[in-house]
Amino acid sequence: MPINVPHIIRMTVVLSLVGLATVACGRKGDLDPPSVNATKGGDTSKPTKQPGTADKPFLLDPLL
């Protein structure tokens, strides 16, 4: 089965676009630091809201 150059170029472009789309997923910014109570008490399983930060809904939040 011979593979021609346009087929290789097309597959490279498609795989590159899929890779870029996958890497671009997520929220921009730093990680949220743990709250003071979570670090002192040792319970880090429940995230707490940081003062001054608003939780903006994200398109993929229902999937998580």
C-alpha positions as YAML, in Angstrom:
chain: A
units: angstrom
residues:
- id: 1
  name: MET
  ca: [0.00, 0.00, 0.00]
- id: 2
  name: PRO
  ca: [1.84, 3.10, -1.19]
- id: 3
  name: ILE
  ca: [1.54, 6.27, 0.89]
- id: 4
  name: ASN
  ca: [1.78, 9.50, -1.02]
- id: 5
  name: VAL
  ca: [3.11, 12.85, 0.23]
- id: 6
  name: PRO
  ca: [-0.23, 14.76, 0.23]
- id: 7
  name: HIS
  ca: [-1.76, 12.07, 2.43]
- id: 8
  name: ILE
  ca: [1.11, 12.38, 4.93]
- id: 9
  name: ILE
  ca: [0.83, 16.18, 4.97]
- id: 10
  name: ARG
  ca: [-2.94, 16.03, 5.47]
- id: 11
  name: MET
  ca: [-2.62, 13.55, 8.34]
- id: 12
  name: THR
  ca: [0.10, 15.68, 9.97]
- id: 13
  name: VAL
  ca: [-2.10, 18.79, 9.83]
- id: 14
  name: VAL
  ca: [-5.14, 16.95, 11.21]
- id: 15
  name: LEU
  ca: [-3.20, 15.39, 14.08]
- id: 16
  name: SER
  ca: [-1.58, 18.75, 14.88]
- id: 17
  name: LEU
  ca: [-4.98, 20.47, 15.03]
- id: 18
  name: VAL
  ca: [-6.37, 17.74, 17.28]
- id: 19
  name: GLY
  ca: [-3.35, 18.10, 19.57]
- id: 20
  name: LEU
  ca: [-3.69, 21.89, 19.73]
- id: 21
  name: ALA
  ca: [-7.41, 21.64, 20.48]
- id: 22
  name: THR
  ca: [-6.73, 19.17, 23.29]
- id: 23
  name: VAL
  ca: [-3.98, 21.28, 24.85]
- id: 24
  name: ALA
  ca: [-6.14, 24.41, 24.73]
- id: 25
  name: CYS
  ca: [-8.81, 22.89, 27.00]
- id: 26
  name: GLY
  ca: [-9.02, 24.12, 30.58]
- id: 27
  name: ARG
  ca: [-9.13, 27.35, 32.52]
- id: 28
  name: LYS
  ca: [-6.53, 30.05, 32.17]
- id: 29
  name: GLY
  ca: [-4.75, 31.19, 35.31]
- id: 30
  name: ASP
  ca: [-3.01, 29.96, 38.41]
- id: 31
  name: LEU
  ca: [-4.24, 27.11, 40.55]
- id: 32
  name: ASP
  ca: [-6.44, 28.06, 43.47]
- id: 33
  name: PRO
  ca: [-4.52, 27.94, 46.75]
- id: 34
  name: PRO
  ca: [-6.01, 25.86, 49.58]
- id: 35
  name: SER
  ca: [-7.87, 27.72, 52.30]
- id: 36
  name: VAL
  ca: [-6.30, 28.35, 55.69]
- id: 37
  name: ASN
  ca: [-8.73, 25.96, 57.41]
- id: 38
  name: ALA
  ca: [-7.94, 23.16, 54.96]
- id: 39
  name: THR
  ca: [-4.20, 23.41, 55.50]
- id: 40
  name: LYS
  ca: [-4.45, 23.57, 59.30]
- id: 41
  name: GLY
  ca: [-7.13, 20.90, 59.68]
- id: 42
  name: GLY
  ca: [-5.65, 18.53, 57.13]
- id: 43
  name: ASP
  ca: [-8.92, 18.15, 55.19]
- id: 44
  name: THR
  ca: [-8.20, 19.20, 51.63]
- id: 45
  name: SER
  ca: [-10.93, 17.10, 50.03]
- id: 46
  name: LYS
  ca: [-13.51, 19.91, 50.01]
- id: 47
  name: PRO
  ca: [-12.46, 23.06, 48.15]
- id: 48
  name: THR
  ca: [-13.52, 26.32, 49.70]
- id: 49
  name: LYS
  ca: [-14.24, 29.63, 48.02]
- id: 50
  name: GLN
  ca: [-11.47, 32.19, 48.22]
- id: 51
  name: PRO
  ca: [-12.49, 35.71, 49.22]
- id: 52
  name: GLY
  ca: [-12.70, 38.07, 46.28]
- id: 53
  name: THR
  ca: [-13.00, 35.38, 43.59]
- id: 54
  name: ALA
  ca: [-16.15, 34.77, 41.62]
- id: 55
  name: ASP
  ca: [-16.84, 31.32, 40.20]
- id: 56
  name: LYS
  ca: [-17.60, 31.76, 36.51]
- id: 57
  name: PRO
  ca: [-19.44, 28.84, 34.92]
- id: 58
  name: PHE
  ca: [-17.52, 27.03, 32.21]
- id: 59
  name: LEU
  ca: [-18.95, 25.20, 29.21]
- id: 60
  name: LEU
  ca: [-17.63, 21.77, 30.25]
- id: 61
  name: ASP
  ca: [-18.40, 22.04, 34.00]
- id: 62
  name: PRO
  ca: [-21.44, 19.71, 33.82]
- id: 63
  name: LEU
  ca: [-19.20, 16.96, 32.43]
- id: 64
  name: LEU
  ca: [-16.85, 17.15, 35.40]
...
